[in-house]
Coordinates of C-alpha atoms and ligand atoms in Angstrom, one line a residue:
M1 CA 143.9 107.2 -12.5
K2 CA 142.5 104.4 -14.7
R3 CA 138.9 104.7 -15.9
F4 CA 136.5 101.8 -16.1
Y5 CA 133.1 101.3 -17.7
L6 CA 130.8 98.6 -16.5
E7 CA 127.7 97.1 -18.1
S8 CA 125.3 94.6 -16.4
Y9 CA 122.9 92.1 -17.9
G10 CA 120.4 89.7 -16.3
C11 CA 118.8 89.4 -12.8
Q12 CA 118.8 91.8 -9.8
M13 CA 121.5 89.7 -8.2
N14 CA 123.8 90.5 -11.2
V15 CA 123.0 94.2 -10.7
Y16 CA 124.0 93.8 -7.0
D17 CA 127.2 92.0 -8.0
T18 CA 128.0 94.6 -10.6
Q19 CA 127.6 97.4 -8.0
G20 CA 129.9 95.5 -5.7
L21 CA 132.5 95.1 -8.5
S22 CA 132.2 98.8 -9.2
R23 CA 133.0 99.6 -5.5
L24 CA 136.0 97.2 -5.6
L25 CA 137.5 99.0 -8.6
E26 CA 136.8 102.4 -7.1
D27 CA 138.4 101.3 -3.8
H28 CA 141.5 100.3 -5.8
G29 CA 142.0 103.7 -7.5
F30 CA 139.9 103.3 -10.6
S31 CA 137.2 105.9 -11.5
R32 CA 133.9 105.0 -13.2
V33 CA 132.9 106.6 -16.5
D34 CA 129.6 106.5 -18.3
Q35 CA 130.9 105.9 -21.9
P36 CA 133.0 102.9 -23.0
E37 CA 134.8 105.2 -25.4
S38 CA 136.5 107.0 -22.5
A39 CA 137.4 103.9 -20.5
D40 CA 140.7 102.1 -20.1
V41 CA 138.9 99.0 -18.8
V42 CA 135.5 97.9 -20.2
L43 CA 133.8 95.1 -18.3
V44 CA 130.5 93.3 -19.0
N45 CA 128.8 91.3 -16.2
T46 CA 126.8 88.7 -18.1
C47 CA 123.7 86.4 -17.9
S48 CA 123.4 82.8 -19.2
V49 CA 119.8 82.0 -18.5
R50 CA 118.7 82.1 -22.1
E51 CA 120.7 81.5 -25.3
H52 CA 119.3 84.7 -26.8
A53 CA 120.8 86.7 -23.9
E54 CA 124.2 85.1 -24.5
E55 CA 124.1 85.8 -28.3
R56 CA 123.2 89.4 -27.7
T57 CA 126.0 89.8 -25.2
L58 CA 128.5 88.3 -27.7
N59 CA 127.4 90.7 -30.3
R60 CA 127.7 93.6 -27.8
L61 CA 131.3 92.4 -26.9
A62 CA 132.2 92.4 -30.6
V63 CA 130.9 96.1 -30.8
L64 CA 132.9 97.0 -27.7
G65 CA 136.0 95.3 -29.0
R66 CA 135.9 97.6 -32.0
L67 CA 136.7 100.5 -29.7
K68 CA 140.2 99.1 -29.5
A69 CA 140.9 100.5 -32.9
A70 CA 140.8 104.0 -31.4
N71 CA 142.3 103.0 -28.0
P72 CA 144.6 99.9 -28.4
N73 CA 145.4 100.0 -24.7
M74 CA 141.8 99.4 -23.7
K75 CA 141.1 96.1 -21.9
L76 CA 137.9 94.3 -22.5
G77 CA 136.7 91.9 -19.8
V78 CA 133.8 89.5 -19.4
C79 CA 132.5 88.6 -15.9
G80 CA 129.7 86.6 -14.4
C81 CA 127.6 83.7 -15.5
M82 CA 128.7 83.5 -19.2
A83 CA 132.3 83.7 -18.1
Q84 CA 131.7 80.9 -15.6
R85 CA 130.0 78.7 -18.1
M86 CA 132.0 79.3 -21.3
G87 CA 135.5 80.2 -19.9
A88 CA 138.1 80.4 -22.7
E89 CA 135.4 79.7 -25.3
I90 CA 134.4 83.4 -25.1
K91 CA 137.8 84.4 -26.5
K92 CA 137.3 82.1 -29.4
R93 CA 134.0 83.8 -30.2
V94 CA 135.3 87.3 -29.5
P95 CA 139.1 87.4 -29.9
R96 CA 139.4 91.0 -28.7
V97 CA 138.3 89.9 -25.2
D98 CA 141.3 90.3 -22.8
L99 CA 140.0 88.8 -19.6
V100 CA 137.3 86.3 -18.4
V101 CA 136.3 86.2 -14.8
G102 CA 133.6 83.8 -13.6
A103 CA 130.7 84.6 -11.3
Q104 CA 132.2 82.7 -8.4
A105 CA 135.1 85.1 -8.0
L106 CA 134.5 88.6 -9.4
P107 CA 137.2 90.2 -7.2
A108 CA 139.7 88.2 -9.4
V109 CA 139.2 91.0 -11.9
L110 CA 141.9 93.0 -10.1
P111 CA 144.7 90.4 -10.3
A112 CA 143.6 89.6 -13.9
L113 CA 144.1 93.3 -14.8
E114 CA 147.5 93.4 -13.1
A115 CA 148.5 90.2 -15.0
L116 CA 147.6 92.0 -18.3
D117 CA 149.6 95.0 -17.2
R118 CA 152.6 92.7 -16.7
G119 CA 152.1 91.4 -20.2
E120 CA 151.0 87.9 -19.2
K121 CA 149.0 86.0 -21.7
F122 CA 145.2 85.5 -21.6
A123 CA 144.2 83.1 -18.8
P124 CA 140.5 82.8 -17.9
R125 CA 139.8 82.9 -14.1
V126 CA 137.0 80.5 -13.4
E127 CA 136.8 79.3 -9.8
P128 CA 135.2 75.9 -9.0
L129 CA 131.5 76.1 -7.9
D130 CA 132.4 75.3 -4.3
H131 CA 134.8 78.2 -4.0
Y132 CA 133.1 81.6 -3.7
L133 CA 134.9 84.9 -3.3
P134 CA 132.3 87.7 -2.9
P135 CA 132.8 91.2 -4.1
P136 CA 132.4 94.0 -1.5
R137 CA 129.0 95.3 -0.6
P138 CA 127.8 97.9 -3.1
R139 CA 128.0 101.5 -2.2
F140 CA 124.5 102.9 -1.8
D141 CA 123.4 105.9 -3.8
A142 CA 120.7 107.7 -1.7
K143 CA 119.0 109.2 -4.7
N144 CA 118.0 105.7 -5.8
L145 CA 115.9 105.2 -2.6
K146 CA 116.0 101.4 -3.3
G147 CA 118.6 99.1 -1.7
F148 CA 119.2 95.4 -2.6
V149 CA 120.7 92.8 -0.3
T150 CA 121.7 89.3 -1.6
I151 CA 120.8 87.0 1.3
I152 CA 121.5 83.6 -0.4
R153 CA 123.6 82.7 -3.5
G154 CA 123.3 79.8 -5.8
C155 CA 120.6 77.2 -6.0
N156 CA 120.1 73.6 -4.8
K157 CA 117.1 72.9 -7.0
S158 CA 117.5 71.1 -10.3
C159 CA 114.9 72.4 -12.6
A160 CA 115.4 70.6 -15.9
Y161 CA 115.8 73.7 -18.0
C162 CA 117.9 75.9 -15.8
I163 CA 121.6 76.8 -16.0
V164 CA 121.8 78.7 -12.7
P165 CA 123.0 75.8 -10.5
T166 CA 125.8 75.3 -13.0
T167 CA 126.9 79.0 -13.0
R168 CA 126.2 80.0 -9.5
G169 CA 126.8 76.8 -7.6
P170 CA 125.1 75.4 -4.5
E171 CA 123.2 77.6 -2.0
V172 CA 125.2 79.6 0.5
S173 CA 123.2 81.7 2.9
R174 CA 124.8 84.8 4.5
H175 CA 124.8 85.2 8.3
P176 CA 121.7 86.9 9.6
D177 CA 123.6 89.4 11.8
D178 CA 125.5 90.5 8.7
L179 CA 122.3 90.9 6.8
V180 CA 120.4 92.9 9.5
L181 CA 123.5 95.1 9.8
E182 CA 123.5 95.7 6.0
V183 CA 119.8 96.5 6.1
H184 CA 120.3 98.9 9.0
E185 CA 123.1 100.7 7.2
L186 CA 121.0 101.1 4.0
V187 CA 118.2 102.6 6.0
L188 CA 120.5 105.0 7.7
Q189 CA 121.9 106.0 4.3
G190 CA 118.4 106.8 3.0
A191 CA 117.0 103.6 1.5
R192 CA 113.2 103.6 1.5
E193 CA 112.7 100.2 0.0
I194 CA 114.9 97.2 0.5
T195 CA 114.7 94.0 -1.5
L196 CA 116.2 90.8 -0.2
L197 CA 117.6 88.8 -3.1
G198 CA 118.2 85.2 -3.9
Q199 CA 117.4 82.6 -6.6
N200 CA 115.3 81.0 -3.9
V201 CA 115.0 83.2 -0.8
N202 CA 112.7 80.7 1.0
S203 CA 115.4 78.1 1.4
Y204 CA 117.5 80.7 3.3
E205 CA 119.0 79.1 6.5
S206 CA 121.9 80.4 8.5
G207 CA 122.8 80.3 12.2
G208 CA 119.5 78.6 13.0
V209 CA 117.5 81.4 11.3
D210 CA 115.1 80.6 8.5
F211 CA 113.6 82.9 6.0
P212 CA 110.5 84.0 7.9
E213 CA 112.7 84.7 11.0
L214 CA 115.1 86.7 8.8
L215 CA 112.2 88.8 7.5
A216 CA 111.1 89.4 11.1
R217 CA 114.6 90.5 12.1
C218 CA 115.1 92.7 9.1
G219 CA 111.6 94.2 9.5
K220 CA 112.5 95.4 13.0
V221 CA 115.1 97.8 11.8
P222 CA 113.6 101.2 12.6
G223 CA 112.9 104.0 10.1
Q224 CA 110.6 104.9 7.2
W225 CA 111.1 102.1 4.8
R226 CA 109.5 98.9 3.3
L227 CA 110.7 95.4 2.8
R228 CA 110.5 93.2 -0.3
F229 CA 112.0 89.9 -1.4
T230 CA 112.5 87.9 -4.6
T231 CA 112.5 85.2 -5.8
S232 CA 110.5 82.5 -3.9
H233 CA 110.2 78.9 -4.9
P234 CA 106.8 77.3 -4.4
R235 CA 108.3 74.1 -3.0
D236 CA 109.7 75.9 0.0
M237 CA 106.4 77.7 0.7
S238 CA 103.6 76.4 2.8
R239 CA 100.6 77.8 4.6
D240 CA 102.6 77.8 7.9
V241 CA 105.6 79.6 6.3
M242 CA 103.3 82.1 4.6
K243 CA 101.6 82.8 8.0
R244 CA 104.9 83.5 9.6
M245 CA 106.2 85.6 6.7
A246 CA 103.0 87.7 6.6
Q247 CA 103.7 88.8 10.2
A248 CA 107.0 90.5 9.3
P249 CA 106.9 94.3 9.9
R250 CA 107.0 96.5 6.8
L251 CA 106.5 93.7 4.4
A252 CA 105.2 95.0 1.1
P253 CA 102.1 93.1 -0.2
W254 CA 103.8 91.6 -3.3
I255 CA 105.0 88.1 -4.0
H256 CA 106.7 86.9 -7.1
L257 CA 106.1 83.1 -7.2
P258 CA 107.2 81.5 -10.5
V259 CA 104.9 78.7 -11.5
Q260 CA 106.5 78.1 -15.0
S261 CA 103.5 76.0 -16.3
G262 CA 99.9 75.2 -15.5
S263 CA 100.3 71.6 -16.7
P264 CA 100.9 68.9 -14.0
R265 CA 102.8 66.8 -16.6
V266 CA 105.0 69.7 -17.8
L267 CA 105.8 70.6 -14.2
R268 CA 106.9 67.1 -13.5
S269 CA 108.9 67.0 -16.6
M270 CA 110.6 70.4 -15.6
N271 CA 111.4 68.7 -12.3
R272 CA 109.9 71.7 -10.4
D273 CA 109.3 69.5 -7.4
Y274 CA 105.8 70.7 -6.5
T275 CA 102.3 69.8 -7.6
L276 CA 99.8 72.2 -9.0
E277 CA 97.6 71.5 -5.9
H278 CA 100.5 72.6 -3.6
Y279 CA 101.0 75.8 -5.7
L280 CA 97.3 76.7 -5.5
E281 CA 97.2 76.0 -1.7
V282 CA 100.2 78.4 -1.2
I283 CA 98.5 81.1 -3.3
A284 CA 95.3 80.7 -1.4
A285 CA 97.3 81.0 1.9
A286 CA 99.2 84.1 0.6
R287 CA 95.9 85.8 -0.4
E288 CA 94.3 85.0 3.0
E289 CA 97.3 86.1 5.1
I290 CA 98.5 89.2 3.2
A291 CA 95.9 91.9 2.6
D292 CA 95.8 93.5 -0.9
L293 CA 98.4 91.1 -2.1
A294 CA 99.8 91.6 -5.7
L295 CA 101.0 88.3 -7.2
T296 CA 103.4 87.9 -10.2
T297 CA 104.9 84.9 -11.8
D298 CA 107.2 83.5 -14.5
I299 CA 106.0 81.2 -17.3
I300 CA 108.1 79.2 -19.8
V301 CA 106.3 78.4 -23.1
G302 CA 107.4 75.6 -25.5
F303 CA 109.1 73.4 -23.0
P304 CA 110.0 70.1 -24.7
G305 CA 106.9 68.0 -25.3
E306 CA 104.5 70.8 -24.3
T307 CA 101.2 70.1 -26.2
E308 CA 98.6 72.6 -27.2
A309 CA 96.3 71.1 -24.5
E310 CA 99.1 71.5 -21.9
F311 CA 99.7 75.1 -23.0
E312 CA 95.9 75.7 -22.6
E313 CA 96.3 74.5 -19.0
T314 CA 98.7 77.3 -18.4
V315 CA 96.3 79.8 -19.9
A316 CA 93.5 78.5 -17.7
L317 CA 95.7 78.7 -14.6
I318 CA 96.6 82.4 -15.3
E319 CA 92.9 83.2 -15.9
R320 CA 92.0 81.5 -12.7
L321 CA 94.7 83.1 -10.5
R322 CA 94.5 86.6 -12.1
Y323 CA 98.1 87.5 -11.6
D324 CA 98.9 91.3 -11.4
T325 CA 101.4 90.6 -14.1
F326 CA 103.8 87.9 -15.3
Y327 CA 106.9 87.3 -17.3
V328 CA 106.8 84.9 -20.2
F329 CA 109.9 83.2 -21.7
K330 CA 110.3 81.0 -24.7
Y331 CA 112.1 77.8 -23.7
S332 CA 115.7 78.0 -24.6
P333 CA 117.9 74.8 -24.3
R334 CA 120.9 75.3 -22.2
S335 CA 123.8 73.0 -22.7
G336 CA 124.5 70.8 -19.7
T337 CA 120.9 70.9 -18.4
A338 CA 118.7 67.8 -18.3
A339 CA 116.1 69.3 -20.7
A340 CA 118.9 70.1 -23.3
R341 CA 119.2 66.3 -23.8
R342 CA 115.6 66.2 -25.0
E343 CA 114.4 67.2 -28.4
D344 CA 113.5 70.9 -28.5
D345 CA 110.3 69.9 -30.4
V346 CA 108.1 72.9 -30.1
P347 CA 108.8 74.9 -33.3
P348 CA 110.0 78.5 -32.9
E349 CA 106.8 79.9 -34.5
L350 CA 104.6 78.0 -32.1
K351 CA 106.7 79.2 -29.1
Q352 CA 106.3 82.7 -30.4
A353 CA 102.5 82.2 -30.9
R354 CA 102.1 80.9 -27.4
L355 CA 104.1 83.8 -26.0
A356 CA 102.0 86.3 -27.9
R357 CA 98.8 84.7 -26.7
L358 CA 99.9 84.9 -23.1
L359 CA 101.0 88.5 -23.5
E360 CA 97.5 89.3 -24.8
V361 CA 95.9 87.6 -21.8
Q362 CA 98.3 89.5 -19.5
R363 CA 97.3 92.9 -21.0
R364 CA 93.7 92.2 -20.4
L365 CA 94.1 90.7 -17.0
S366 CA 96.5 93.5 -15.7
H367 CA 94.0 96.0 -17.0
E368 CA 91.1 94.3 -15.2
V369 CA 93.0 93.7 -12.0
N370 CA 94.2 97.3 -11.9
Q371 CA 90.6 98.6 -12.3
A372 CA 89.9 97.2 -8.9
Y373 CA 92.3 99.8 -7.4
V374 CA 90.3 102.8 -8.8
G375 CA 88.6 104.7 -6.1
R376 CA 90.9 103.3 -3.4
T377 CA 93.5 105.0 -1.3
L378 CA 97.0 103.4 -1.3
E379 CA 100.2 104.1 0.5
V380 CA 102.9 105.1 -2.1
L381 CA 106.6 105.9 -2.0
V382 CA 107.3 109.1 -4.0
E383 CA 110.2 108.1 -6.2
G384 CA 110.9 111.0 -8.5
I385 CA 109.9 112.9 -11.7
D386 CA 109.1 111.5 -15.1
Q387 CA 111.6 113.6 -17.1
K388 CA 109.4 113.5 -20.3
R389 CA 106.2 114.9 -18.9
G390 CA 107.1 116.3 -15.5
N391 CA 104.7 114.1 -13.6
V392 CA 105.6 112.7 -10.3
L393 CA 106.1 108.9 -10.1
A394 CA 105.4 106.9 -7.0
R395 CA 105.2 103.2 -6.2
T396 CA 102.7 101.2 -4.2
G397 CA 103.6 98.3 -1.9
Q398 CA 102.1 96.1 -4.7
N399 CA 105.0 97.3 -6.9
K400 CA 102.7 99.3 -9.1
I401 CA 103.6 102.7 -10.5
V402 CA 101.3 105.6 -9.7
V403 CA 101.5 108.7 -11.9
L404 CA 100.8 111.9 -9.9
P405 CA 100.4 115.5 -11.1
P406 CA 103.6 117.6 -11.3
G407 CA 104.7 119.0 -7.9
S408 CA 102.9 116.3 -6.0
G409 CA 105.4 115.4 -3.3
E410 CA 109.0 115.0 -2.3
A411 CA 111.0 112.0 -3.4
G412 CA 111.6 109.6 -0.6
T413 CA 108.4 110.3 1.3
F414 CA 105.6 107.9 2.0
R415 CA 102.2 109.4 1.2
Q416 CA 98.6 108.3 0.7
A417 CA 97.4 108.5 -2.9
D418 CA 93.8 108.4 -4.2
I419 CA 93.7 106.3 -7.3
L420 CA 91.6 108.0 -10.0
R421 CA 92.1 105.7 -13.0
A422 CA 94.1 102.7 -14.3
E423 CA 95.7 102.4 -17.7
G424 CA 97.3 99.0 -18.5
Q425 CA 100.0 98.5 -15.8
T426 CA 99.9 102.1 -14.6
L427 CA 97.7 103.8 -12.0
H428 CA 97.0 107.5 -12.0
G429 CA 96.0 109.4 -8.9
T430 CA 96.5 112.4 -6.6
L431 CA 98.1 112.7 -3.2
R432 CA 95.9 113.1 -0.1
Q433 CA 96.6 116.4 1.5
T434 CA 98.1 116.0 5.0
A435 CA 96.5 118.3 7.6
Ligands
SAM1 N1 115.1 81.1 -9.2 C1 113.9 81.6 -9.8 C2 112.9 80.5 -9.9 O1 113.1 79.4 -9.5 O2 111.8 80.8 -10.4 C3 114.2 82.2 -11.1 C4 115.5 82.0 -11.8 S1 115.6 82.3 -13.5 C5 117.0 83.4 -13.5 C6 114.4 83.4 -14.0 C7 113.4 82.9 -14.9 O3 114.0 82.6 -16.2 C8 112.8 81.5 -14.5 O4 111.7 81.7 -13.6 C9 112.3 80.9 -15.8 O5 111.0 81.3 -16.1 C10 113.2 81.5 -16.8 N2 114.2 80.6 -17.4 C11 115.1 79.9 -16.7 N3 115.8 79.1 -17.6 C12 115.2 79.2 -18.8 C13 115.3 78.6 -20.0 N4 116.3 77.6 -20.2 N5 114.5 78.9 -21.0 C14 113.6 79.9 -20.9 N6 113.4 80.5 -19.7 C15 114.1 80.1 -18.6
SF4_2 FE1 116.9 77.7 -11.8 FE2 115.0 76.2 -10.7 FE3 117.1 77.1 -9.2 FE4 115.2 78.8 -10.1 S1 114.9 77.1 -8.6 S2 117.4 79.1 -10.2 S3 114.7 78.0 -12.0 S4 117.2 75.7 -10.9

């Protein structure tokens, strides 16, 4: 039996794809191992969103390639977005790579491996964007408690900085019946939290079902579990959509709504396709419709032409909206995108300074926002034990970790926790005793 080792980089959708790829290989007689040294096939599922991520992956591939000195029969493969974007170029950068399989057709790993066994020469398998061959559904591991379901692939937006439409192609929504069935199966297998995934879940549409309707249908699946989704695009949100979404049963009170910038000019230049007024209106609606909502976002600093005053507009927006937390990225030009044709004119030190400033704001705000939970009682999902200290870890619907004393409850159960204090991003508490 051949052994394979699989590494995954990038977004949750890549994690889902990687799990599907793992299942495909297992179903075809391969067994998964935890160390690349003991594998016959080493595969890396890659991300292209930022240049830094690609450079790190190329370095990692070079390191993995060196394992061939001890095991010349080992095959090294690159899958996913980098493979889709760079194709044969990857082999020029890391000559020890044996196979390259793009994000559009991960199952092509199998015929690619067979071709290598027959001694055929290197030929990257990169399908055109309008041809998508999905890997099988991942096998669910009940001890994870968390299940993920990709509901829509690709992206029809054209944000000026973003490579995703180039590597993942146009949007394709899966049929709602298939999705409800998948959710049902996950719940039966022990999933306690299910996250619906897509680059832009709000533009989901299939068989006359839109995203709020899909949430309602998924939420009706019986059992002890909660529902999340990520990522939403502000353009496809409105007060009305928010009202309908908020009615879905089991919906966790957490929304990740990337704003990218607080400057109206930068937003236009990014081609984000919404105004700041619209974004603020959506946030106001979300906070009115969903009780105890936690809000998170993504920000890009140093987009071409971003002035100090425009950066300050972003800081002001964050202070105003008081996000629970946010992710900050330094702008990274991606070849082939509209922004890459502009001058990357914010110097690296300034990008770094803006990033550091935002992280400082985030630390303060997260701390302040979390203090408001102290003294309250929240529903938590007990997830497991912190191996270092023996504490029990649980998660709120707002996606916040609550640290509980050792022995506090069984993994996989929903309990009420009294929040005693907050430190940074983490809450500390005790479980309410049930009568
Ligand atoms: N579809 C989601 C959306 O529209 O917000 C997220 C897609 S992207 C994989 C995740 C985040 O990476 C984006 O929200 C953005 O902040 C960041 N990102 C994308 N392209 C980038 C680039 N070229 N440079 C820096 N950050 C980037
Ligand atoms: Fe990229 Fe924009 Fe699509 Fe998100 S919505 S994946 S940022 S193009």
